[in-house]
Coordinates of N, CA and C in Angstrom, one line a residue:
X18 N 104.8 47.2 -74.7 CA 103.6 47.3 -74.4 C 103.3 46.9 -73.3
X19 N 102.7 47.5 -72.7 CA 101.9 46.5 -71.3 C 101.1 45.8 -71.9
X20 N 101.1 45.2 -71.1 CA 100.5 43.7 -70.4 C 99.2 43.8 -70.5
X21 N 98.2 43.6 -71.0 CA 96.8 43.8 -71.4 C 96.1 42.5 -70.3
X22 N 95.6 43.2 -69.3 CA 95.2 41.9 -68.3 C 94.1 41.0 -69.5
X23 N 94.2 40.4 -68.9 CA 93.1 39.4 -69.2 C 91.5 39.7 -69.2
X24 N 90.8 39.2 -69.7 CA 89.7 40.0 -69.6 C 88.9 38.8 -68.4
X25 N 88.4 39.4 -67.9 CA 87.6 38.9 -66.1 C 86.6 37.5 -66.8
X26 N 86.7 36.8 -65.9 CA 85.6 35.4 -66.7 C 84.5 36.0 -66.4
X27 N 83.1 35.9 -67.2 CA 82.1 36.0 -67.6 C 81.4 35.5 -65.7
X28 N 80.3 36.4 -65.1 CA 80.4 35.7 -63.8 C 79.1 35.1 -64.3
X29 N 79.1 33.7 -63.5 CA 77.6 33.6 -64.1 C 76.7 33.9 -63.3
X30 N 75.2 33.5 -64.0 CA 74.0 34.5 -63.8 C 73.8 33.8 -61.8
X31 N 73.2 34.5 -61.4 CA 72.8 34.0 -59.5 C 72.1 33.0 -60.2
X32 N 71.9 31.7 -58.8 CA 71.0 30.7 -58.3 C 70.2 31.2 -57.8
X33 N 69.1 30.7 -58.4 CA 67.9 31.2 -57.9 C 66.8 29.9 -58.0
X34 N 66.5 29.6 -56.6 CA 66.0 28.3 -56.4 C 64.3 28.2 -56.2
X35 N 63.8 27.7 -56.8 CA 62.5 28.0 -57.1 C 61.9 26.4 -56.6
X36 N 61.0 26.7 -55.6 CA 59.9 25.5 -54.5 C 60.1 24.6 -55.9
X37 N 59.6 23.7 -55.8 CA 59.3 22.6 -56.9 C 57.1 23.3 -56.6
X38 N 56.6 23.2 -58.4 CA 55.2 23.6 -57.7 C 54.5 23.0 -57.0
X39 N 54.1 23.3 -56.5 CA 52.4 22.5 -55.5 C 51.2 22.8 -56.3
X40 N 50.3 22.2 -56.0 CA 48.8 22.2 -56.6 C 48.6 23.1 -55.8
X41 N 47.7 24.4 -56.1 CA 46.6 25.1 -55.1 C 46.2 24.5 -54.4
X42 N 45.1 24.7 -53.2 CA 44.8 24.3 -52.5 C 43.6 25.4 -52.1
X43 N 42.2 24.5 -52.5 CA 40.8 25.3 -52.9 C 40.3 26.2 -51.4
X44 N 39.8 26.6 -51.4 CA 39.4 26.9 -50.3 C 38.1 26.3 -49.3
X45 N 37.2 25.9 -50.2 CA 36.2 24.6 -49.6 C 37.0 23.6 -48.8
X46 N 38.7 23.3 -49.9 CA 38.7 21.9 -49.0 C 39.1 22.4 -47.6
X47 N 39.4 23.3 -47.7 CA 40.4 23.8 -46.1 C 38.4 24.1 -45.2
X48 N 37.8 24.3 -45.3 CA 36.5 24.4 -44.5 C 35.8 23.2 -44.4
X49 N 36.1 22.3 -45.7 CA 35.7 20.5 -45.0 C 36.4 20.5 -43.9
X50 N 38.0 20.6 -44.1 CA 38.8 20.1 -43.7 C 38.6 20.5 -42.3
X51 N 38.3 21.4 -41.8 CA 38.4 22.3 -40.9 C 36.9 21.7 -40.0
X52 N 35.6 21.4 -40.7 CA 34.4 20.9 -39.8 C 34.6 19.8 -39.5
X53 N 35.7 19.0 -40.6 CA 35.7 17.6 -40.2 C 36.8 17.8 -39.0
X54 N 37.7 18.2 -38.4 CA 38.2 18.1 -37.6 C 37.3 18.7 -36.3
X55 N 36.2 20.0 -36.1 CA 35.8 19.1 -35.3 C 35.4 18.7 -34.7
X56 N 34.4 18.4 -35.8 CA 33.0 16.9 -35.3 C 34.2 16.2 -34.7
X57 N 35.2 15.9 -35.4 CA 36.3 14.8 -35.5 C 36.4 14.7 -33.2
X58 N 36.8 16.1 -33.0 CA 37.2 16.7 -31.8 C 35.6 16.0 -30.3
X59 N 34.8 16.6 -31.5 CA 33.2 16.4 -30.4 C 33.0 15.0 -30.2
X60 N 33.2 14.1 -31.0 CA 32.5 12.9 -31.0 C 34.1 12.0 -29.8
X61 N 35.0 12.8 -30.6 CA 36.3 12.0 -29.2 C 35.9 12.0 -27.9
X62 N 35.3 14.0 -27.6 CA 35.0 13.8 -26.6 C 34.1 13.6 -25.7
X63 N 32.4 13.5 -26.5 CA 31.7 12.8 -25.9 C 31.9 11.3 -25.8
X64 N 32.7 10.8 -26.9 CA 33.3 9.1 -26.3 C 34.1 9.3 -24.9
X65 N 34.8 9.7 -24.7 CA 35.6 9.8 -23.4 C 34.2 10.2 -22.2
X66 N 34.1 11.4 -22.7 CA 32.9 12.0 -21.1 C 31.8 10.6 -21.5
X67 N 31.6 9.6 -21.9 CA 30.5 8.9 -21.4 C 31.2 7.5 -21.0
X68 N 32.6 7.6 -21.4 CA 33.2 6.4 -20.7 C 33.8 6.9 -19.4
X69 N 33.9 8.4 -18.8 CA 33.9 8.9 -17.5 C 32.8 8.6 -17.0
X70 N 31.5 8.9 -16.8 CA 30.4 8.9 -16.5 C 30.5 6.7 -16.2
X71 N 30.0 6.7 -17.2 CA 30.5 4.9 -16.7 C 31.1 3.6 -16.4
X72 N 32.0 4.4 -16.0 CA 33.4 4.2 -14.7 C 33.0 4.8 -13.3
X73 N 32.1 5.4 -13.2 CA 31.8 5.9 -11.8 C 30.6 4.5 -11.3
X74 N 31.4 4.4 -10.2 CA 30.7 3.4 -9.3 C 28.4 3.6 -9.4
X75 N 27.9 3.3 -10.0 CA 26.3 3.1 -10.0 C 26.2 3.6 -8.8
X76 N 24.7 4.7 -7.9 CA 24.1 4.9 -6.9 C 23.9 4.2 -6.3
X77 N 23.9 3.4 -5.3 CA 23.3 2.4 -4.3 C 22.6 2.7 -4.1
X78 N 21.5 2.0 -4.7 CA 20.1 2.9 -4.0 C 19.7 2.3 -2.2
X79 N 18.8 3.4 -2.2 CA 18.2 3.2 -0.7 C 17.1 2.6 -0.2
X80 N 17.1 1.7 -0.1 CA 15.3 1.3 0.2 C 14.7 1.9 1.3
X81 N 13.7 1.8 0.9 CA 12.5 3.5 1.5 C 11.8 1.9 2.3
X82 N 11.4 2.2 3.7 CA 11.3 1.8 4.8 C 9.6 1.9 4.4
X83 N 8.9 0.9 4.6 CA 7.0 1.2 3.8 C 6.5 0.6 5.2
X84 N 5.8 1.6 5.8 CA 5.5 1.4 7.2 C 3.8 1.1 6.7
X85 N 3.5 -0.1 7.1 CA 1.9 -0.5 6.8 C 0.7 -0.5 8.0
X86 N 0.4 0.5 8.0 CA -0.5 -0.5 9.4 C -1.1 -1.7 9.8
X87 N -0.7 -1.9 10.9 CA -1.4 -3.3 10.5 C -3.3 -3.5 10.7
X88 N -3.9 -4.0 10.5 CA -4.7 -4.2 10.6 C -5.9 -4.3 11.8
X89 N -6.5 -3.3 12.5 CA -6.7 -3.4 14.1 C -7.8 -4.7 13.9
X90 N -7.2 -5.5 15.1 CA -8.3 -7.0 15.1 C -9.9 -6.3 15.4
X91 N -10.4 -6.6 14.7 CA -12.0 -6.8 15.3 C -12.1 -7.8 16.4
X92 N -12.9 -6.4 16.9 CA -13.0 -6.6 18.6 C -13.8 -7.9 18.5
X93 N -13.7 -8.9 19.8 CA -14.5 -10.0 19.8 C -15.1 -9.6 20.6
X94 N -17.0 -9.4 20.7 CA -17.7 -9.7 21.6 C -17.5 -11.0 22.7
X95 N -17.2 -10.3 24.0 CA -17.0 -11.5 24.9 C -18.7 -11.3 25.4
X96 N -18.9 -10.9 25.3 CA -20.6 -10.6 26.4 C -21.9 -10.0 25.2
X97 N -22.6 -11.4 24.7 CA -23.3 -11.3 24.1 C -24.9 -12.0 24.9
X98 N -26.2 -11.7 24.4 CA -27.3 -12.3 24.7 C -28.2 -12.6 22.9
X99 N -28.5 -13.8 23.0 CA -29.8 -14.3 21.7 C -30.5 -14.9 22.5
X100 N -31.4 -14.9 21.7 CA -32.9 -15.9 22.3 C -32.8 -16.9 21.2
X101 N -33.3 -18.1 21.4 CA -33.6 -19.2 20.5 C -34.9 -19.2 20.6
X102 N -35.2 -19.6 21.1 CA -37.1 -19.7 21.2 C -37.7 -19.1 22.7
X103 N -38.7 -18.7 22.5 CA -39.5 -18.9 21.4 C -39.4 -17.4 20.7
X104 N -39.8 -17.5 19.5 CA -39.6 -16.6 18.4 C -40.4 -15.3 19.0
X105 N -40.4 -13.9 18.5 CA -41.1 -12.8 18.7 C -42.3 -13.0 17.9
X106 N -43.8 -12.2 18.8 CA -45.4 -12.0 17.7 C -45.5 -13.5 18.4
X107 N -45.1 -15.6 18.6 CA -45.5 -16.6 17.9 C -47.0 -16.5 19.1
X108 N -47.7 -17.5 18.6 CA -48.6 -17.8 19.5 C -48.8 -19.2 20.3
X109 N -49.1 -18.8 21.5 CA -48.4 -19.6 23.0 C -49.8 -20.6 23.1
X110 N -50.1 -21.8 23.4 CA -50.7 -22.5 23.5 C -51.3 -22.8 25.5
X111 N -50.0 -23.1 26.1 CA -50.2 -23.0 27.1 C -49.2 -22.0 28.2
X112 N -50.0 -22.0 29.5 CA -49.8 -20.6 30.2 C -47.8 -20.7 30.2
X113 N -46.9 -21.9 30.6 CA -45.4 -21.5 30.7 C -45.2 -22.1 29.4
X114 N -44.3 -20.8 29.3 CA -43.3 -21.3 27.8 C -42.0 -21.4 28.2
X115 N -40.8 -21.9 27.9 CA -40.3 -22.5 27.7 C -39.1 -21.7 27.6
X116 N -38.1 -20.3 28.2 CA -37.8 -19.5 26.9 C -36.3 -20.2 27.2
X117 N -35.0 -19.9 26.0 CA -34.2 -20.6 25.8 C -32.5 -19.4 25.1
X118 N -32.1 -19.9 24.8 CA -30.9 -18.3 24.9 C -29.5 -19.1 24.7
X119 N -28.7 -17.6 24.6 CA -27.4 -18.0 24.9 C -26.9 -17.0 25.3
X120 N -25.7 -16.7 26.2 CA -24.9 -15.3 26.3 C -23.7 -16.1 27.4
X121 N -22.6 -15.7 27.7 CA -21.7 -15.7 28.1 C -21.0 -17.3 29.0
X122 N -20.6 -17.6 29.2 CA -20.6 -18.5 30.1 C -21.0 -18.5 31.8
X123 N -21.8 -18.9 32.6 CA -21.6 -18.3 33.9 C -22.4 -17.1 34.5
X124 N -23.5 -16.8 33.3 CA -23.6 -15.1 33.5 C -25.1 -15.7 33.6
X125 N -25.3 -14.2 35.1 CA -27.2 -14.6 35.8 C -28.0 -13.7 34.2
X126 N -29.2 -15.0 34.2 CA -30.0 -14.1 33.2 C -30.9 -14.4 34.0
X127 N -32.0 -13.1 34.0 CA -33.2 -12.7 34.7 C -34.4 -12.5 33.3
X128 N -35.7 -13.9 33.4 CA -36.4 -13.8 32.7 C -37.8 -12.6 33.7
X129 N -38.4 -12.0 32.4 CA -39.6 -11.3 33.2 C -40.8 -11.2 32.3
X130 N -41.8 -11.6 33.1 CA -43.0 -11.5 31.7 C -43.8 -10.6 32.6
X131 N -45.1 -10.7 32.7 CA -45.9 -9.6 33.4 C -46.6 -9.9 34.5
X132 N -46.4 -11.1 34.7 CA -47.0 -11.9 35.7 C -45.9 -13.0 36.1
X133 N -44.9 -12.7 35.5 CA -43.3 -14.2 36.4 C -42.4 -13.3 36.3
X134 N -41.4 -13.8 37.0 CA -39.9 -13.3 36.9 C -39.0 -14.8 37.2
X135 N -38.3 -15.2 36.9 CA -37.6 -16.2 36.9 C -35.1 -15.8 36.2
X136 N -34.8 -16.4 37.4 CA -33.4 -16.0 37.9 C -32.9 -17.2 37.3
X137 N -32.1 -17.6 36.4 CA -31.0 -18.7 35.7 C -29.5 -18.1 36.0
X138 N -28.2 -19.5 35.8 CA -27.1 -18.5 35.2 C -27.3 -19.8 34.1
X139 N -26.5 -19.3 33.4 CA -25.9 -19.9 32.0 C -25.4 -20.8 32.6
X140 N -25.2 -21.9 31.5 CA -24.2 -23.4 31.9 C -22.7 -22.9 31.4
X141 N -21.6 -23.6 31.6 CA -20.1 -23.4 30.5 C -19.9 -23.7 29.0
X142 N -21.2 -23.4 28.5 CA -21.2 -23.3 26.9 C -21.9 -22.0 26.9
X143 N -22.6 -21.8 27.9 CA -23.1 -20.2 27.8 C -25.0 -20.5 27.3
X144 N -25.3 -21.8 27.6 CA -26.6 -21.8 27.5 C -27.3 -22.2 28.8
X145 N -28.6 -21.0 28.4 CA -29.8 -21.0 29.2 C -30.8 -21.2 29.0
X146 N -31.9 -21.6 29.9 CA -33.4 -21.9 30.0 C -34.4 -21.5 31.3
X147 N -35.0 -20.8 30.7 CA -36.4 -20.8 31.9 C -37.8 -21.0 31.7
X148 N -38.4 -21.5 32.8 CA -39.8 -21.5 32.3 C -41.0 -20.0 33.3
X149 N -41.5 -19.9 32.1 CA -42.5 -18.1 32.8 C -43.8 -18.6 32.4
X150 N -44.5 -18.0 33.2 CA -45.8 -18.2 33.4 C -46.5 -17.1 32.4
X151 N -47.3 -16.9 31.6 CA -48.2 -16.2 30.9 C -49.4 -15.6 31.3
X152 N -50.2 -14.2 30.8 CA -51.0 -13.9 30.9 C -51.5 -13.7 30.0
X153 N -53.1 -14.2 29.9 CA -54.4 -14.8 28.8 C -53.7 -13.5 27.7
X154 N -53.8 -13.3 26.4 CA -53.6 -12.2 25.8 C -51.8 -11.8 25.4
X155 N -51.6 -10.7 25.2 CA -50.2 -10.7 24.7 C -49.3 -10.1 25.8
X156 N -48.3 -11.2 25.6 CA -47.2 -10.5 27.0 C -46.2 -10.1 26.6
X157 N -46.0 -8.7 27.6 CA -44.5 -8.8 26.7 C -42.7 -9.5 27.6
X158 N -42.2 -9.2 27.5 CA -40.9 -10.9 28.2 C -40.4 -10.4 27.9
X159 N -39.2 -9.9 29.1 CA -37.4 -9.1 28.6 C -36.7 -10.3 29.1
X160 N -35.8 -9.9 28.5 CA -35.0 -10.9 29.0 C -33.4 -10.2 29.4
X161 N -32.7 -10.7 30.0 CA -31.5 -10.0 30.5 C -30.5 -10.5 30.9
X162 N -29.3 -10.2 30.8 CA -28.2 -10.6 31.0 C -27.2 -10.0 31.9
X163 N -26.5 -10.4 33.0 CA -25.8 -9.4 34.0 C -24.7 -10.5 34.0
X164 N -22.9 -9.5 33.3 CA -21.6 -9.3 33.5 C -21.2 -9.3 35.1
X165 N -19.9 -10.2 34.9 CA -19.5 -9.6 36.5 C -19.0 -8.5 36.1
X166 N -18.6 -7.7 35.4 CA -18.5 -6.6 35.4 C -18.9 -5.5 35.3
X167 N -20.8 -5.7 35.5 CA -21.7 -5.0 35.6 C -22.2 -4.4 34.2
X168 N -21.7 -5.1 32.9 CA -22.5 -4.4 31.8 C -23.5 -5.8 31.8
X169 N -25.1 -4.6 30.9 CA -26.2 -5.7 30.6 C -26.2 -5.6 29.4
X170 N -27.0 -7.0 29.1 CA -27.7 -6.7 27.6 C -29.4 -7.2 27.5
X171 N -30.0 -7.3 26.9 CA -31.3 -7.6 27.6 C -31.8 -7.2 25.9
X172 N -33.1 -8.7 25.8 CA -33.9 -8.6 24.8 C -35.1 -8.8 25.0
X173 N -35.9 -8.4 23.9 CA -37.3 -7.9 24.4 C -38.0 -9.0 23.2
X174 N -39.2 -9.3 23.5 CA -39.9 -10.3 22.6 C -41.6 -10.1 23.5
X175 N -42.6 -10.2 22.1 CA -43.6 -10.1 22.6 C -44.6 -11.5 22.1
X176 N -45.1 -12.3 22.6 CA -45.7 -13.5 22.7 C -47.1 -13.4 22.9
X177 N -48.4 -13.8 22.5 CA -49.7 -13.9 22.7 C -50.2 -15.4 22.9
X178 N -50.8 -15.3 24.2 CA -51.6 -16.5 24.6 C -52.7 -16.6 24.9
X179 N -52.8 -17.5 24.0 CA -54.7 -17.9 24.1 C -54.9 -19.3 24.9
X180 N -55.5 -19.9 25.7 CA -55.6 -20.7 26.1 C -57.0 -21.8 25.4

């Protein structure tokens, strides 16, 4: 008889590789992870931007020029005329009256009344005096100073002479 071929050996079952089991990732966890990643990126970007801005040199302040007008000096009046005596509306008991005053130094001064006229010159301090005659009753007296530049200053007063 014919030899019977031996029975073929049984074929082992195919090997199926199964990955180890992993826990199922839930969708909310993935959302939280995504939000955390975005927030972390934003924080890092903001921090880096702040570092870049602080690394820039600060702009140099430009001083502003403040222009203040200087106060204009008060003009000093060099030519003036004041009377020190007599005072207006005084009663004179003498026919002669001494008129005193002050003006600029070395200035010609004329003293006029209704009955008299006197010309004097102020001294180095500007003081002057002159005696005039009065008429009985009210007398108008005008004192005028004349500067070298042609300016005039006048002061008027009235005196009553009663003998």
